[in-house]
Coordinates of C-alpha atoms in Angstrom, one line a residue:
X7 CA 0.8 40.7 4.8
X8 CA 2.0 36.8 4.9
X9 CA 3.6 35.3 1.9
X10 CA 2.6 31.5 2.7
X11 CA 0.1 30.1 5.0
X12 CA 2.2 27.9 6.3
X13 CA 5.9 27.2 7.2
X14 CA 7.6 24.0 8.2
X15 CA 11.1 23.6 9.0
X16 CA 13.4 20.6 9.8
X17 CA 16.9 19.7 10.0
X18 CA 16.3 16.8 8.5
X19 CA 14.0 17.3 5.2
X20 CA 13.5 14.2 3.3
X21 CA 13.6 16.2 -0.5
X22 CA 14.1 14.5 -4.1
X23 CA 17.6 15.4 -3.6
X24 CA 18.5 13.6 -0.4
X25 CA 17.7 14.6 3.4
X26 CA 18.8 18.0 4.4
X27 CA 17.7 21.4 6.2
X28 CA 15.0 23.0 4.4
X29 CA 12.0 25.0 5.0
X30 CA 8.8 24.1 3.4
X31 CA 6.5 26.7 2.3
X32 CA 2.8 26.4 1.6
X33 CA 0.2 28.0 -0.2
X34 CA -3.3 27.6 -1.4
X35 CA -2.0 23.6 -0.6
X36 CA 0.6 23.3 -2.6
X37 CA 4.9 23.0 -1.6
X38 CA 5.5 26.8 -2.8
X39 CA 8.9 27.4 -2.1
X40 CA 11.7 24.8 -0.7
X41 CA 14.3 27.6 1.1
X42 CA 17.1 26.4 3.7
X43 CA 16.1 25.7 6.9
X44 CA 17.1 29.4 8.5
X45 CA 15.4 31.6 5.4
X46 CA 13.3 34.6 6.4
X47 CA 9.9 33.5 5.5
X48 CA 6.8 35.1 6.4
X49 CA 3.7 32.7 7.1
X50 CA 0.5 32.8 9.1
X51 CA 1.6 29.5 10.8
X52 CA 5.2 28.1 10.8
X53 CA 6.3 25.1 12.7
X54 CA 9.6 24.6 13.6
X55 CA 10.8 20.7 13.6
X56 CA 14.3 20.8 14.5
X57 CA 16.2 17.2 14.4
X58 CA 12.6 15.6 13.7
X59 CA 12.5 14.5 10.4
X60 CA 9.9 15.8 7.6
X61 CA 8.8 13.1 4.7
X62 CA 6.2 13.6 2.0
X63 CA 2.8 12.1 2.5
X64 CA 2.8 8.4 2.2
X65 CA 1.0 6.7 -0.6
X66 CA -0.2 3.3 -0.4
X67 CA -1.8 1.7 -3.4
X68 CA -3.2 -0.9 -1.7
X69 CA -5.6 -1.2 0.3
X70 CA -9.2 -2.7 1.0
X71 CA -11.7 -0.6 2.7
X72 CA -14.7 -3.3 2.0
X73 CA -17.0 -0.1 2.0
X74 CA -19.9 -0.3 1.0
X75 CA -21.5 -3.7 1.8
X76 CA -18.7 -5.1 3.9
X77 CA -17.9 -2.0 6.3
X78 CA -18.1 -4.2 9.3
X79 CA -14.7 -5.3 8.2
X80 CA -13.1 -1.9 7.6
X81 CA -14.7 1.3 6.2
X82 CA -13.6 4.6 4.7
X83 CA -14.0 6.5 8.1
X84 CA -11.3 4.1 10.1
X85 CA -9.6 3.2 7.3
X86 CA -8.3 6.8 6.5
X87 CA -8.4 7.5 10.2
X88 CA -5.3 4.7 10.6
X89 CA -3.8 6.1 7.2
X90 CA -3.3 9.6 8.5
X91 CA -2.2 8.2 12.3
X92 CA 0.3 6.4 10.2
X93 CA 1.6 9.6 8.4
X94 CA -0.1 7.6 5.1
X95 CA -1.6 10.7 3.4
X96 CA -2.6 9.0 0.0
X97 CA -4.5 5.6 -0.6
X98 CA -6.1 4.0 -3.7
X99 CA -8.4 1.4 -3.0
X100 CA -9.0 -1.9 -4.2
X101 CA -12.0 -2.7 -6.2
X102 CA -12.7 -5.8 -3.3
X103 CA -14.3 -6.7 -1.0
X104 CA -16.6 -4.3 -1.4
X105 CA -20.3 -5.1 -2.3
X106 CA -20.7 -4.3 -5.1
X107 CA -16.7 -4.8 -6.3
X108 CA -15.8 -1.9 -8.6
X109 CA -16.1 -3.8 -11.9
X110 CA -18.6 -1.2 -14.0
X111 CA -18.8 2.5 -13.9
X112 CA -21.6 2.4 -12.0
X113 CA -20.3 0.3 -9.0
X114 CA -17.3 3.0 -9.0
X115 CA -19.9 6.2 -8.1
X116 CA -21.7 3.5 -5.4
X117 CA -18.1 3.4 -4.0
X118 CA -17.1 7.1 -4.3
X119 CA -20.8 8.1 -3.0
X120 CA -19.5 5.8 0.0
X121 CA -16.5 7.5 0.6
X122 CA -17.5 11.2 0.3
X123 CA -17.5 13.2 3.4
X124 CA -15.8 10.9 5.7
X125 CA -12.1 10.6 4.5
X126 CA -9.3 11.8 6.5
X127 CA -6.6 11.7 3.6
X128 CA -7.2 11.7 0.0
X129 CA -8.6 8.2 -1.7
X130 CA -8.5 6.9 -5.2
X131 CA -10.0 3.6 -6.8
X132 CA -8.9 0.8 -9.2
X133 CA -11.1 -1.2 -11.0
X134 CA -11.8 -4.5 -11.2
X135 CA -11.0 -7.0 -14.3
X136 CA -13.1 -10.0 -14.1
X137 CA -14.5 -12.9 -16.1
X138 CA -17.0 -10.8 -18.6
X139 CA -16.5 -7.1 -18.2
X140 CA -13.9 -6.4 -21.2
X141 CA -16.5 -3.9 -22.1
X142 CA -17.0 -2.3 -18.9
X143 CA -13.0 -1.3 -18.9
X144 CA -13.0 1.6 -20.9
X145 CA -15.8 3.3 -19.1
X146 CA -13.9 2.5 -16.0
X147 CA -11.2 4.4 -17.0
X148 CA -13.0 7.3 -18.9
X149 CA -15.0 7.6 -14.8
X150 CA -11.2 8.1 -13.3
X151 CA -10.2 4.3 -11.9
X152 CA -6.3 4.5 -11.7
X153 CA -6.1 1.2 -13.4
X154 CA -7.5 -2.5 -13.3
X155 CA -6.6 -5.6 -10.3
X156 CA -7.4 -8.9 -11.8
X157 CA -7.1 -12.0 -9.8
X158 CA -4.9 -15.7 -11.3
X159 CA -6.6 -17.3 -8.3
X160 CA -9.5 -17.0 -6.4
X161 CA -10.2 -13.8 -4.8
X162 CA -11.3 -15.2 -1.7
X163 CA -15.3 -13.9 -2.5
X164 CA -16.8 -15.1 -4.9
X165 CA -18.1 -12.1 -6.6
X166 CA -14.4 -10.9 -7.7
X167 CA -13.3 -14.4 -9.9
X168 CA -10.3 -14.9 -11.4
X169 CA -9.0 -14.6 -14.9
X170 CA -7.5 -17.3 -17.3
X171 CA -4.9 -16.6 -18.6
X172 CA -6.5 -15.7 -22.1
X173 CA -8.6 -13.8 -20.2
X174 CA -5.9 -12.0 -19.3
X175 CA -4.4 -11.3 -22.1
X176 CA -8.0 -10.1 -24.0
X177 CA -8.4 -7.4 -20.7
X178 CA -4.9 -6.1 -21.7
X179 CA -5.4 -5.6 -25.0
X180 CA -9.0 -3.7 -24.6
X181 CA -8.2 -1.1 -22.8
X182 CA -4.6 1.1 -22.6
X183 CA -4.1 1.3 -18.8
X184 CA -2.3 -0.4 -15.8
X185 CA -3.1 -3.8 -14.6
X186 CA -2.2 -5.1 -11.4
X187 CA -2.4 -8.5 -10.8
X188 CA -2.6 -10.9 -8.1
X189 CA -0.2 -13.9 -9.3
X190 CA -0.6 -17.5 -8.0
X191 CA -1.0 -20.2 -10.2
X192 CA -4.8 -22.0 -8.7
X193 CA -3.2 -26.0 -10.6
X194 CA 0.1 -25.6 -7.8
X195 CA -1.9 -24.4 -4.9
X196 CA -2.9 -27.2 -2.8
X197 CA -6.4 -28.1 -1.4
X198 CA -7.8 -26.4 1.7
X199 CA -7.3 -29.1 4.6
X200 CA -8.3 -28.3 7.7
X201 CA -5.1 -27.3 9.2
X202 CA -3.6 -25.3 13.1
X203 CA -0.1 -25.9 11.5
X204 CA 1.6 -23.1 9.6
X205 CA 3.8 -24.8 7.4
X206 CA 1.2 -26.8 6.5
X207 CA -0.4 -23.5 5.2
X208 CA 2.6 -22.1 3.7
X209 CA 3.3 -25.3 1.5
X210 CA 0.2 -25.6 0.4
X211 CA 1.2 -22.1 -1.8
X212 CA 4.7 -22.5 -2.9
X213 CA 6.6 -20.7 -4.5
X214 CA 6.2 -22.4 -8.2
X215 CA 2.4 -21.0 -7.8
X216 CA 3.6 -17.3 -7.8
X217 CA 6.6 -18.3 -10.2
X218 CA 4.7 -19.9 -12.8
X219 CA 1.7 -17.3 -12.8
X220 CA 4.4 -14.2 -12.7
X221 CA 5.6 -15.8 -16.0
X222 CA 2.3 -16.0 -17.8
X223 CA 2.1 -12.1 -16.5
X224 CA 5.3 -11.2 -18.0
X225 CA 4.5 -13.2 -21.1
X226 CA 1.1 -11.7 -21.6
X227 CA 2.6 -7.8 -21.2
X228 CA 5.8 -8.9 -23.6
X229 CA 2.8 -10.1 -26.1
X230 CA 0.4 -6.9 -26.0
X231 CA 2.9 -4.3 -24.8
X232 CA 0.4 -3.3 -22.3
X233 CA 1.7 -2.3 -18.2
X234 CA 1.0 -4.7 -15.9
X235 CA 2.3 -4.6 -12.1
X236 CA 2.9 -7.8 -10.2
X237 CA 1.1 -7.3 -6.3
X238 CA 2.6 -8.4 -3.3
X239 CA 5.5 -10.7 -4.4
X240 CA 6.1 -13.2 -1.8
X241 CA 8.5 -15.2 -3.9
X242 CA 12.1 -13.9 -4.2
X243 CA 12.6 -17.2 -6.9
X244 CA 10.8 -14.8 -8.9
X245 CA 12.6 -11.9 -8.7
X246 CA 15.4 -13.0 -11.4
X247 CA 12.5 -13.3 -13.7
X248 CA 11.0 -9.8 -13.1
X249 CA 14.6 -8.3 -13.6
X250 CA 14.7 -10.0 -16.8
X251 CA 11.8 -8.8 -18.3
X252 CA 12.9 -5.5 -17.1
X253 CA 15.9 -5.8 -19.0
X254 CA 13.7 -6.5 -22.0
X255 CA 11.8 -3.2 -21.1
X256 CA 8.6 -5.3 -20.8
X257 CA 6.5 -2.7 -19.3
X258 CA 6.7 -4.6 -15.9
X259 CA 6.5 -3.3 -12.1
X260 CA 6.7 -5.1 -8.7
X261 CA 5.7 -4.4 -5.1
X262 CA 6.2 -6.0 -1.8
X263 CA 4.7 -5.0 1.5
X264 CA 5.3 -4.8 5.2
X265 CA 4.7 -8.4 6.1
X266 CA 7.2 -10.1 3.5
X267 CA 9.9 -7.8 4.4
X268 CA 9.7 -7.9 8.5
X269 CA 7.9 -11.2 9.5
X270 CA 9.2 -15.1 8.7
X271 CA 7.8 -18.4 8.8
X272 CA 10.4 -19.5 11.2
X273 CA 8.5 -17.5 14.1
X274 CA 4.8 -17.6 13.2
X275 CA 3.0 -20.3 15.9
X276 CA 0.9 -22.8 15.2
X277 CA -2.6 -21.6 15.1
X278 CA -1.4 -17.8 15.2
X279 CA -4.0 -16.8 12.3
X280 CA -3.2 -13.2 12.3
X281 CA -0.2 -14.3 10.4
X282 CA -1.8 -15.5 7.8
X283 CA -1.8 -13.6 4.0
X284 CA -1.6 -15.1 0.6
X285 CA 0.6 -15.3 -0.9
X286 CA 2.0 -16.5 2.9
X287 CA 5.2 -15.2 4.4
X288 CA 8.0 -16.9 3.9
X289 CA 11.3 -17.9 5.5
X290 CA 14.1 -15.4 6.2
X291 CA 16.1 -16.7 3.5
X292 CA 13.2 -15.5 1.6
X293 CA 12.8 -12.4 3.4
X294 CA 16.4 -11.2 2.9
X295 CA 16.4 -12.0 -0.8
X296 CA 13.6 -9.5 -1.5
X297 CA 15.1 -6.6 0.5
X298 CA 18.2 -7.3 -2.0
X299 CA 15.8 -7.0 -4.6
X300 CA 14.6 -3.6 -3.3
X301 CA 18.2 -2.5 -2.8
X302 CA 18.8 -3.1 -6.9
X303 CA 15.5 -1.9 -7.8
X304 CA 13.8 -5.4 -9.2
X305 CA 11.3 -4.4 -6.5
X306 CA 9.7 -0.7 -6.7
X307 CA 8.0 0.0 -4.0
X308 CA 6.1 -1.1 -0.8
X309 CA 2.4 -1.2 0.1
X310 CA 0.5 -2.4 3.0
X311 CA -2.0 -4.6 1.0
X312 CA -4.2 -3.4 4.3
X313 CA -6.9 -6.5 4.1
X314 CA -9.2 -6.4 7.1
X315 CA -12.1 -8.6 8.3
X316 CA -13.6 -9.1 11.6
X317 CA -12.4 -11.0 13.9
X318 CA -14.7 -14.3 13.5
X319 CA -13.5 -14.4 10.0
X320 CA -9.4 -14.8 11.3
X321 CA -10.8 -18.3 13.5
X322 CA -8.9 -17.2 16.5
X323 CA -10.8 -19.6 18.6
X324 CA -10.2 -22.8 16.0
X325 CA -6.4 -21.6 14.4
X326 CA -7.5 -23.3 11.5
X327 CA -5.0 -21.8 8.7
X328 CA -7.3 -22.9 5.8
X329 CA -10.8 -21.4 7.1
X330 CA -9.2 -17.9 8.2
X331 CA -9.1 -14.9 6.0
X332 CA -6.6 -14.2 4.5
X333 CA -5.1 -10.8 5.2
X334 CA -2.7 -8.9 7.5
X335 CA -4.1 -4.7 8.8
X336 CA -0.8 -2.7 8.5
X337 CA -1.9 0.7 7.1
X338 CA -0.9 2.7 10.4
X339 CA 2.5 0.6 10.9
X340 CA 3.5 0.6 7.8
X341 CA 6.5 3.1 8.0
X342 CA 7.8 2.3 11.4
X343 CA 8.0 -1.6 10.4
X344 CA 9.6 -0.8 7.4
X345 CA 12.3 1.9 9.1
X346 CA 12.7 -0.6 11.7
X347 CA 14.1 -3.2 9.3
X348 CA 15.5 -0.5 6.7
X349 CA 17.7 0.8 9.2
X350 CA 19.5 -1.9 10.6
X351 CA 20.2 -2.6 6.5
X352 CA 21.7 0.1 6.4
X353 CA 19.2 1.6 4.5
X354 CA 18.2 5.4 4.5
X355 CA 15.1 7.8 5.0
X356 CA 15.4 9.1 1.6
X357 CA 14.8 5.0 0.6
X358 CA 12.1 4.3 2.4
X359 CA 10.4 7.5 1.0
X360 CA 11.2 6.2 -2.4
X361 CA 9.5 3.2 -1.9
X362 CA 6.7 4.3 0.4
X363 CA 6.0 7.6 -1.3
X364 CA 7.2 8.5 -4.7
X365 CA 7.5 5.2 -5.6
X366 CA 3.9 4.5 -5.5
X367 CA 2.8 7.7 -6.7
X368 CA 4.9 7.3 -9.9
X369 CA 2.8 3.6 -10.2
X370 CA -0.4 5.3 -9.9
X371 CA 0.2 8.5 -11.9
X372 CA 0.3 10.9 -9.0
X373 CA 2.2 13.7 -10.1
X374 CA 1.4 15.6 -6.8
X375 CA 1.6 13.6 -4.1
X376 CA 5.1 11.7 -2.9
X377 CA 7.3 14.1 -2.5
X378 CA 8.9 17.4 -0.8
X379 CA 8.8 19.5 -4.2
X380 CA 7.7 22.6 -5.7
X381 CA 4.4 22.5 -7.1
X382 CA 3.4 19.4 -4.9
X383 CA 0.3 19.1 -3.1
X384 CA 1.7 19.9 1.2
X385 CA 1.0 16.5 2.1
X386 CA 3.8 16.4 4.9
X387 CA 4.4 14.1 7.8
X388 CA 6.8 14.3 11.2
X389 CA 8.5 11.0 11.8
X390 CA 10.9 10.7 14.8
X391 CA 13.0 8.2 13.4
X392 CA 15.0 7.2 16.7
X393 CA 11.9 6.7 19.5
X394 CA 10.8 3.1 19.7
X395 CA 7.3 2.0 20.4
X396 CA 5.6 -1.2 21.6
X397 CA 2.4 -2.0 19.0
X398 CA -0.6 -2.4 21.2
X399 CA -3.2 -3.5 18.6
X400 CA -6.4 -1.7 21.2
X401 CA -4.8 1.9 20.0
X402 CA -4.3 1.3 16.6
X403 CA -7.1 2.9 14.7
X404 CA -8.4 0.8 11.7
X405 CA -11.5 -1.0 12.8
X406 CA -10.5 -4.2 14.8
X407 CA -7.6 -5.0 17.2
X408 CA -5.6 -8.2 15.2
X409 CA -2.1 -7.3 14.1
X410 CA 0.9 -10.2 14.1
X411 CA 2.6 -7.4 15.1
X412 CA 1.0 -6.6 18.4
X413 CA 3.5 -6.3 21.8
X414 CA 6.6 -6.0 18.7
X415 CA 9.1 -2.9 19.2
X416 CA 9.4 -0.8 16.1
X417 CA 11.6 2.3 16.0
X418 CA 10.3 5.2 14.5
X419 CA 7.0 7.3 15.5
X420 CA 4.5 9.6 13.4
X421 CA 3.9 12.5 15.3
X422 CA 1.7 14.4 12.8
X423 CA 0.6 14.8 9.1
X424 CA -0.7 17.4 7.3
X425 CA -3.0 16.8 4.1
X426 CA -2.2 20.1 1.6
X427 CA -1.3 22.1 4.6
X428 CA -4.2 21.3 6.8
X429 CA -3.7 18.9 9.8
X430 CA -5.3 15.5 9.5
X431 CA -6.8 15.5 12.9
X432 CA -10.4 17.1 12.9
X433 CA -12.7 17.4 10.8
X434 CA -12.7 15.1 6.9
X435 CA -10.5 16.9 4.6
X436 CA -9.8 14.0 2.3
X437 CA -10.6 14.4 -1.5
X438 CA -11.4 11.4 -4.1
X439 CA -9.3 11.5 -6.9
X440 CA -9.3 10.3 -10.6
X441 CA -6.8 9.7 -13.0
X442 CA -5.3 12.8 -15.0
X443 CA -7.1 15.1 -12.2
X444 CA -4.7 17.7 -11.3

């Protein structure tokens, strides 16, 4: 007779506590028993890591599928395919670009009926707050949406528009749950102008846009006490703002992603459309100012804010800045690009965990997923932290090969991921979740 079914054990165990030895023990899916690294423990499998490093399941909170109705951009099946090949074992996905958007109760069982049967890794859903559906938050929440992105600006398609800002504040007061919201102010954005030149594209959203809108945010939470979290923050002007608020326990969270953290205007060519994302990518000025907000904790975590589209749609061929879409595919990169900048800044594994893995957990209300525990679901991933790799954008697995980060050397490889014990290769294991399900 085994004790656990399975048995993992690494030199170099990324745990709430720090990195150290430690066996993992599994059963019935769940992180049964954490016992050090040499500990008699009897298992029907047992794998034995040695100076690899172990981390908990990645969770991004961030990400578009587009499925249904725009799967020709992503899609669940590749989509969760490039989440677990990027040791990402958690996602929640955003309530756009799908057709329809998950903005009624109704559109959120088209989307889940989607998804069934062909995720790799475990998916959950936000809703959608838009111009009009105040009554449709509630039953949003009651059908297990983690919480509620709202758009400043526009969306990009016009079936997701944006709020006012009394809009705003009515959607927080209707319903008690999070709000995530995209934060650029549309009066400081400049016109689309048909444009090849990137700082052309990056002034025309400055700064003030995101500044000014993350104010309203922050004013609109201070006025109804509800929890709003401020998505991909471009602007490090902004951070001394968020801190404040903070410090005024306004019920106020940040994220960053990838892109902001690794990339700068300084280097993105003329015409180089993959580069494109909005809010944009700034200059390293910028850059270095929000990994000192990570550092203090003014930033929580980091997402990918994985926003595919097909090829056409990025206007390669043209390098027309203002017609591209825009959005950056980072899902299976996401922890070597950000161990590749974390480590040279002296940052450490346990860090990037926190804001890769608990960190987003905590914002979503995961209570099982994010870290090496007892009682946690055995979502567990092998990183070799020290091997480098050249990103070739025809191996990556999400649905189409564009990636600024293609032909770039990042240190640090997944080698495998298991999702409550069971490998992610093979056969769909993934589960949808809702909010409060154990």
């Amino acid at each position: 007779m085994t004790d656990f079914d399975l048995v993992v054990r690494s030199r170099r165990a990324i745990t709430p506590d720090g990195e150290r030895p430690a066996a993992i023990a599994v059963r019935d899916g769940r992180i049964a028993r954490i016992a050090a690294y040499d500990a008699p423990l009897r298992a029907d499998r047992e794998e034995d890591l040695g100076k690899l490093a172990l981390l908990p399941g990645l969770v991004d909170t961030h990400v578009h599928v587009n499925e249904p109705g725009r799967t020709e951009w992503e899609g669940f099946a590749s989509a969760t395919r490039a989440a677990a090949a990027g040791g990402v074992t958690t996602i929640v996905d955003m309530p756009l670009n799908s057709l329809p958007p998950t903005t009624t109760a109704d559109a959120l069982a088209v989307k889940r009926k989607a998804a069934a049967g062909q995720i790799q890794v475990d998916v959950g859903f936000w809703g959608g707050a838009v111009p009009g559906n105040v009554k449709d938050l509630a039953p949003m929440r009651d059908a297990g949406v983690f919480g509620f992105k709202a758009f400043l600006i526009d969306s990009g398609v016009p079936e997701f528009p944006p709020l006012s800002p009394a809009e705003l504040t009515e959607a927080f007061r209707a319903v008690d749950a999070l709000f995530l919201v995209h934060a650029e102010d549309p009066d400081l954005v400049a016109g689309h102008e048909s444009s090849a030149s990137y700082a052309d594209f990056v002034a025309s959203r400055p700064r003030s846009a995101e500044n000014t809108a993350i104010a309203r945010v922050v004013a609109a939470a201070r006025k109804t006490g509800a929890r709003a979290h401020i998505l991909h923050l471009s602007s490090s002007e902004a951070v001394p703002l968020i801190a404040a608020a903070k410090a005024e326990r306004v019920r106020i969270t940040a994220e960053t992603c990838p892109h902001y953290l690794t990339l700068t205007a300084e280097e993105v060519p003329d015409g180089a459309t993959q580069f494109k994302c909005c809010p944009p990518i700034r200059d390293a000025g910028n850059r270095d100012a929000l990994w000192a907000a990570l550092a203090d904790g003014v930033i929580d975590l980091i997402v990918s804010d994985h926003s595919p589209c097909t090829p056409e749609l990025k206007r390669t061929d043209t390098g027309d800045f203002a017609a591209a879409w825009g959005g950056i595919a980072s899902l299976q990169l996401g922890l070597p690009i950000i161990w590749t900048q974390a480590r040279e800044r002296g940052h450490s594994l346990s860090d990037v965990v926190r804001w890769m893995a608990s960190g987003p957990a905590a914002l979503a209300g995961l209570d099982t997923k994010g870290r090496l525990a007892a009682g946690a679901d055995a979502d567990l991933v092998v990183f070799d932290p020290d091997t480098t790799q050249r990103v070739d954008v025809n191996r990556l697995q999400h649905r189409h090969p564009v990636s600024p980060y293609h032909d770039r050397v990042l240190t640090g490889v997944v080698l495998g991921s298991w999702l409550r014990g069971i490998p992610t290769v093979g056969e769909p294991n993934g589960r949808l979740l809702e909010r409060g399900a154990a």
